[in-house]
């Protein structure tokens, strides 16, 4: 691509193109090899003719003007993904613009050092408190908020959704449907149902926000473990025939059922063990090893005392591993809150506390005031 602009303009355009090409590579889509030239426009309109794009403004204007940036992204998406340019009548979904913006911001900060392992601080922090990521369908339909804090979360969630759809090979189809006038939540059609989409997207998001570099918070893992020790299975009569009625079993009751005559033993055992395999994907190396031991023990449950004991011990070792990390996390958090500069940890709370914003509750404002007092007057 030839860029007939200089300095920050050229650098900004290259970063946008670089990010679009990352999506294309993740999706297995070959980007366009056609050369285009980008030149400054003499007025406020965008024109494209004979492989030359005329753009008003410069990098400073593009980064401050959401609508102009949306038009720029629309054209570059059409070009890099070999899609017909939709013209001015079709607008790029707001969440797509916000997601690309957030990815460019990440690339300019910590992302330049963690290209293969980008961090998702806002989403991981939200999920650590709520236990799950926000609903993607709701995000896509909510539109861009005037509240700066909500805009930050909106961009962070949109960013991770674009990454998921790229890795699923669906991002070009997303752009195509956008250009054809589909609704902002059209990505739900890539799944068998809205419910299935929510489950699949949540699972994919968790694998991105929690991994060996940034493991699932210990408190969240402990809460999930408590639920994983129980399982719903079909009742079986004395002949081993499934009745169609379900019952909830503790793991010991489950083990006893696996000693009985049942046609679904293999299925039950695998379903139970798979939970710990899935959890291990969100953990650090030491916890992965502990999860693997629990998974192995779960696949051997058969009602025998020795195998029950093996599972019991492995499960307790896993819990102890999480409990130890929970203590470390608490110590590190307390130490950072006391010693780190206040804006580093409360920047968004300060932003939310402005009079015109509504994303800060009364309790949060009181907490902010107390924190300021603690820092200033202790």
JSON list of N, CA and C in Angstrom, two decimals, residues 3-43:
[
{"chain": "A", "resi": 3, "resn": "UNK", "atom": "N", "xyz": [1.08, 5.23, 0.81]},
{"chain": "A", "resi": 3, "resn": "UNK", "atom": "CA", "xyz": [0.38, 6.20, 1.64]},
{"chain": "A", "resi": 3, "resn": "UNK", "atom": "C", "xyz": [0.96, 7.58, 1.36]},
{"chain": "A", "resi": 4, "resn": "UNK", "atom": "N", "xyz": [0.15, 8.45, 0.78]},
{"chain": "A", "resi": 4, "resn": "UNK", "atom": "CA", "xyz": [0.62, 9.77, 0.39]},
{"chain": "A", "resi": 4, "resn": "UNK", "atom": "C", "xyz": [0.37, 10.78, 1.51]},
{"chain": "A", "resi": 5, "resn": "UNK", "atom": "N", "xyz": [0.74, 10.38, 2.73]},
{"chain": "A", "resi": 5, "resn": "UNK", "atom": "CA", "xyz": [0.68, 11.28, 3.88]},
{"chain": "A", "resi": 5, "resn": "UNK", "atom": "C", "xyz": [1.95, 11.04, 4.68]},
{"chain": "A", "resi": 6, "resn": "UNK", "atom": "N", "xyz": [2.21, 11.88, 5.67]},
{"chain": "A", "resi": 6, "resn": "UNK", "atom": "CA", "xyz": [3.48, 11.76, 6.38]},
{"chain": "A", "resi": 6, "resn": "UNK", "atom": "C", "xyz": [3.27, 11.60, 7.87]},
{"chain": "A", "resi": 7, "resn": "UNK", "atom": "N", "xyz": [4.34, 11.20, 8.57]},
{"chain": "A", "resi": 7, "resn": "UNK", "atom": "CA", "xyz": [4.38, 11.16, 10.02]},
{"chain": "A", "resi": 7, "resn": "UNK", "atom": "C", "xyz": [3.32, 10.31, 10.66]},
{"chain": "A", "resi": 8, "resn": "UNK", "atom": "N", "xyz": [2.56, 10.90, 11.60]},
{"chain": "A", "resi": 8, "resn": "UNK", "atom": "CA", "xyz": [1.58, 10.15, 12.39]},
{"chain": "A", "resi": 8, "resn": "UNK", "atom": "C", "xyz": [0.44, 9.64, 11.52]},
{"chain": "A", "resi": 9, "resn": "UNK", "atom": "N", "xyz": [0.10, 10.35, 10.45]},
{"chain": "A", "resi": 9, "resn": "UNK", "atom": "CA", "xyz": [-0.96, 9.88, 9.56]},
{"chain": "A", "resi": 9, "resn": "UNK", "atom": "C", "xyz": [-0.60, 8.51, 8.98]},
{"chain": "A", "resi": 10, "resn": "UNK", "atom": "N", "xyz": [0.60, 8.43, 8.46]},
{"chain": "A", "resi": 10, "resn": "UNK", "atom": "CA", "xyz": [1.07, 7.17, 7.86]},
{"chain": "A", "resi": 10, "resn": "UNK", "atom": "C", "xyz": [1.13, 6.07, 8.90]},
{"chain": "A", "resi": 11, "resn": "UNK", "atom": "N", "xyz": [1.67, 6.40, 10.08]},
{"chain": "A", "resi": 11, "resn": "UNK", "atom": "CA", "xyz": [1.81, 5.39, 11.14]},
{"chain": "A", "resi": 11, "resn": "UNK", "atom": "C", "xyz": [0.44, 4.88, 11.58]},
{"chain": "A", "resi": 12, "resn": "UNK", "atom": "N", "xyz": [-0.52, 5.77, 11.72]},
{"chain": "A", "resi": 12, "resn": "UNK", "atom": "CA", "xyz": [-1.85, 5.37, 12.18]},
{"chain": "A", "resi": 12, "resn": "UNK", "atom": "C", "xyz": [-2.52, 4.46, 11.16]},
{"chain": "A", "resi": 13, "resn": "UNK", "atom": "N", "xyz": [-2.47, 4.82, 9.89]},
{"chain": "A", "resi": 13, "resn": "UNK", "atom": "CA", "xyz": [-3.09, 4.00, 8.85]},
{"chain": "A", "resi": 13, "resn": "UNK", "atom": "C", "xyz": [-2.44, 2.62, 8.78]},
{"chain": "A", "resi": 14, "resn": "UNK", "atom": "N", "xyz": [-1.13, 2.57, 8.93]},
{"chain": "A", "resi": 14, "resn": "UNK", "atom": "CA", "xyz": [-0.45, 1.27, 8.91]},
{"chain": "A", "resi": 14, "resn": "UNK", "atom": "C", "xyz": [-0.90, 0.40, 10.08]},
{"chain": "A", "resi": 15, "resn": "UNK", "atom": "N", "xyz": [-1.10, 1.01, 11.25]},
{"chain": "A", "resi": 15, "resn": "UNK", "atom": "CA", "xyz": [-1.56, 0.23, 12.40]},
{"chain": "A", "resi": 15, "resn": "UNK", "atom": "C", "xyz": [-2.96, -0.33, 12.19]},
{"chain": "A", "resi": 16, "resn": "UNK", "atom": "N", "xyz": [-3.83, 0.46, 11.59]},
{"chain": "A", "resi": 16, "resn": "UNK", "atom": "CA", "xyz": [-5.19, -0.03, 11.29]},
{"chain": "A", "resi": 16, "resn": "UNK", "atom": "C", "xyz": [-5.11, -1.22, 10.33]},
{"chain": "A", "resi": 17, "resn": "UNK", "atom": "N", "xyz": [-4.34, -1.06, 9.27]},
{"chain": "A", "resi": 17, "resn": "UNK", "atom": "CA", "xyz": [-4.21, -2.12, 8.27]},
{"chain": "A", "resi": 17, "resn": "UNK", "atom": "C", "xyz": [-3.57, -3.36, 8.89]},
{"chain": "A", "resi": 18, "resn": "UNK", "atom": "N", "xyz": [-2.57, -3.14, 9.74]},
{"chain": "A", "resi": 18, "resn": "UNK", "atom": "CA", "xyz": [-1.90, -4.26, 10.39]},
{"chain": "A", "resi": 18, "resn": "UNK", "atom": "C", "xyz": [-2.89, -5.06, 11.25]},
{"chain": "A", "resi": 19, "resn": "UNK", "atom": "N", "xyz": [-3.77, -4.35, 11.96]},
{"chain": "A", "resi": 19, "resn": "UNK", "atom": "CA", "xyz": [-4.75, -5.04, 12.80]},
{"chain": "A", "resi": 19, "resn": "UNK", "atom": "C", "xyz": [-5.77, -5.80, 11.95]},
{"chain": "A", "resi": 20, "resn": "UNK", "atom": "N", "xyz": [-6.25, -5.20, 10.88]},
{"chain": "A", "resi": 20, "resn": "UNK", "atom": "CA", "xyz": [-7.19, -5.90, 10.00]},
{"chain": "A", "resi": 20, "resn": "UNK", "atom": "C", "xyz": [-6.54, -7.15, 9.41]},
{"chain": "A", "resi": 21, "resn": "UNK", "atom": "N", "xyz": [-5.26, -7.06, 9.09]},
{"chain": "A", "resi": 21, "resn": "UNK", "atom": "CA", "xyz": [-4.56, -8.23, 8.55]},
{"chain": "A", "resi": 21, "resn": "UNK", "atom": "C", "xyz": [-4.38, -9.31, 9.62]},
{"chain": "A", "resi": 22, "resn": "UNK", "atom": "N", "xyz": [-4.27, -8.91, 10.90]},
{"chain": "A", "resi": 22, "resn": "UNK", "atom": "CA", "xyz": [-4.22, -9.91, 11.97]},
{"chain": "A", "resi": 22, "resn": "UNK", "atom": "C", "xyz": [-5.53, -10.69, 12.03]},
{"chain": "A", "resi": 23, "resn": "UNK", "atom": "N", "xyz": [-6.64, -9.99, 11.90]},
{"chain": "A", "resi": 23, "resn": "UNK", "atom": "CA", "xyz": [-7.93, -10.67, 11.88]},
{"chain": "A", "resi": 23, "resn": "UNK", "atom": "C", "xyz": [-8.00, -11.63, 10.69]},
{"chain": "A", "resi": 24, "resn": "UNK", "atom": "N", "xyz": [-7.53, -11.17, 9.55]},
{"chain": "A", "resi": 24, "resn": "UNK", "atom": "CA", "xyz": [-7.58, -12.01, 8.35]},
{"chain": "A", "resi": 24, "resn": "UNK", "atom": "C", "xyz": [-6.73, -13.27, 8.52]},
{"chain": "A", "resi": 25, "resn": "UNK", "atom": "N", "xyz": [-5.54, -13.12, 9.08]},
{"chain": "A", "resi": 25, "resn": "UNK", "atom": "CA", "xyz": [-4.68, -14.29, 9.29]},
{"chain": "A", "resi": 25, "resn": "UNK", "atom": "C", "xyz": [-5.30, -15.27, 10.27]},
{"chain": "A", "resi": 26, "resn": "UNK", "atom": "N", "xyz": [-5.88, -14.74, 11.36]},
{"chain": "A", "resi": 26, "resn": "UNK", "atom": "CA", "xyz": [-6.51, -15.61, 12.36]},
{"chain": "A", "resi": 26, "resn": "UNK", "atom": "C", "xyz": [-7.68, -16.39, 11.74]},
{"chain": "A", "resi": 27, "resn": "UNK", "atom": "N", "xyz": [-8.37, -15.75, 10.81]},
{"chain": "A", "resi": 27, "resn": "UNK", "atom": "CA", "xyz": [-9.53, -16.38, 10.18]},
{"chain": "A", "resi": 27, "resn": "UNK", "atom": "C", "xyz": [-9.16, -17.24, 8.97]},
{"chain": "A", "resi": 28, "resn": "UNK", "atom": "N", "xyz": [-7.89, -17.22, 8.57]},
{"chain": "A", "resi": 28, "resn": "UNK", "atom": "CA", "xyz": [-7.48, -17.98, 7.38]},
{"chain": "A", "resi": 28, "resn": "UNK", "atom": "C", "xyz": [-7.95, -17.34, 6.10]},
{"chain": "A", "resi": 29, "resn": "UNK", "atom": "N", "xyz": [-8.12, -16.01, 6.11]},
{"chain": "A", "resi": 29, "resn": "UNK", "atom": "CA", "xyz": [-8.58, -15.27, 4.94]},
{"chain": "A", "resi": 29, "resn": "UNK", "atom": "C", "xyz": [-7.39, -14.55, 4.32]},
{"chain": "A", "resi": 30, "resn": "UNK", "atom": "N", "xyz": [-7.22, -14.69, 3.02]},
{"chain": "A", "resi": 30, "resn": "UNK", "atom": "CA", "xyz": [-6.12, -13.99, 2.35]},
{"chain": "A", "resi": 30, "resn": "UNK", "atom": "C", "xyz": [-6.54, -12.56, 2.08]},
{"chain": "A", "resi": 31, "resn": "UNK", "atom": "N", "xyz": [-5.75, -11.60, 2.59]},
{"chain": "A", "resi": 31, "resn": "UNK", "atom": "CA", "xyz": [-6.13, -10.21, 2.40]},
{"chain": "A", "resi": 31, "resn": "UNK", "atom": "C", "xyz": [-5.77, -9.74, 0.99]},
{"chain": "A", "resi": 32, "resn": "UNK", "atom": "N", "xyz": [-6.33, -8.61, 0.63]},
{"chain": "A", "resi": 32, "resn": "UNK", "atom": "CA", "xyz": [-6.16, -8.09, -0.72]},
{"chain": "A", "resi": 32, "resn": "UNK", "atom": "C", "xyz": [-4.70, -7.75, -1.01]},
{"chain": "A", "resi": 33, "resn": "UNK", "atom": "N", "xyz": [-4.27, -8.04, -2.24]},
{"chain": "A", "resi": 33, "resn": "UNK", "atom": "CA", "xyz": [-2.92, -7.68, -2.69]},
{"chain": "A", "resi": 33, "resn": "UNK", "atom": "C", "xyz": [-2.94, -6.42, -3.54]},
{"chain": "A", "resi": 34, "resn": "UNK", "atom": "N", "xyz": [-4.13, -5.87, -3.76]},
{"chain": "A", "resi": 34, "resn": "UNK", "atom": "CA", "xyz": [-4.26, -4.68, -4.59]},
{"chain": "A", "resi": 34, "resn": "UNK", "atom": "C", "xyz": [-3.64, -3.47, -3.89]},
{"chain": "A", "resi": 35, "resn": "UNK", "atom": "N", "xyz": [-2.93, -2.66, -4.62]},
{"chain": "A", "resi": 35, "resn": "UNK", "atom": "CA", "xyz": [-2.31, -1.47, -4.06]},
{"chain": "A", "resi": 35, "resn": "UNK", "atom": "C", "xyz": [-3.26, -0.29, -4.17]},
{"chain": "A", "resi": 36, "resn": "UNK", "atom": "N", "xyz": [-3.36, 0.48, -3.09]},
{"chain": "A", "resi": 36, "resn": "UNK", "atom": "CA", "xyz": [-4.15, 1.71, -3.14]},
{"chain": "A", "resi": 36, "resn": "UNK", "atom": "C", "xyz": [-3.30, 2.85, -2.59]},
{"chain": "A", "resi": 37, "resn": "UNK", "atom": "N", "xyz": [-3.69, 4.07, -2.94]},
{"chain": "A", "resi": 37, "resn": "UNK", "atom": "CA", "xyz": [-3.00, 5.26, -2.45]},
{"chain": "A", "resi": 37, "resn": "UNK", "atom": "C", "xyz": [-3.98, 6.08, -1.63]},
{"chain": "A", "resi": 38, "resn": "UNK", "atom": "N", "xyz": [-3.54, 6.54, -0.46]},
{"chain": "A", "resi": 38, "resn": "UNK", "atom": "CA", "xyz": [-4.38, 7.37, 0.39]},
{"chain": "A", "resi": 38, "resn": "UNK", "atom": "C", "xyz": [-3.82, 8.78, 0.39]},
{"chain": "A", "resi": 39, "resn": "UNK", "atom": "N", "xyz": [-4.68, 9.75, 0.08]},
{"chain": "A", "resi": 39, "resn": "UNK", "atom": "CA", "xyz": [-4.25, 11.14, -0.02]},
{"chain": "A", "resi": 39, "resn": "UNK", "atom": "C", "xyz": [-5.17, 12.01, 0.81]},
{"chain": "A", "resi": 40, "resn": "UNK", "atom": "N", "xyz": [-4.71, 13.21, 1.22]},
{"chain": "A", "resi": 40, "resn": "UNK", "atom": "CA", "xyz": [-5.59, 14.13, 1.95]},
{"chain": "A", "resi": 40, "resn": "UNK", "atom": "C", "xyz": [-6.70, 14.65, 1.04]},
{"chain": "A", "resi": 41, "resn": "UNK", "atom": "N", "xyz": [-7.91, 14.73, 1.59]},
{"chain": "A", "resi": 41, "resn": "UNK", "atom": "CA", "xyz": [-9.04, 15.27, 0.84]},
{"chain": "A", "resi": 41, "resn": "UNK", "atom": "C", "xyz": [-9.07, 16.78, 0.98]},
{"chain": "A", "resi": 42, "resn": "UNK", "atom": "N", "xyz": [-9.56, 17.45, -0.05]},
{"chain": "A", "resi": 42, "resn": "UNK", "atom": "CA", "xyz": [-9.65, 18.91, -0.01]},
{"chain": "A", "resi": 42, "resn": "UNK", "atom": "C", "xyz": [-10.89, 19.40, 0.71]},
{"chain": "A", "resi": 43, "resn": "UNK", "atom": "N", "xyz": [-11.85, 18.51, 0.94]},
{"chain": "A", "resi": 43, "resn": "UNK", "atom": "CA", "xyz": [-13.07, 18.91, 1.66]},
{"chain": "A", "resi": 43, "resn": "UNK", "atom": "C", "xyz": [-13.38, 17.84, 2.70]}
]
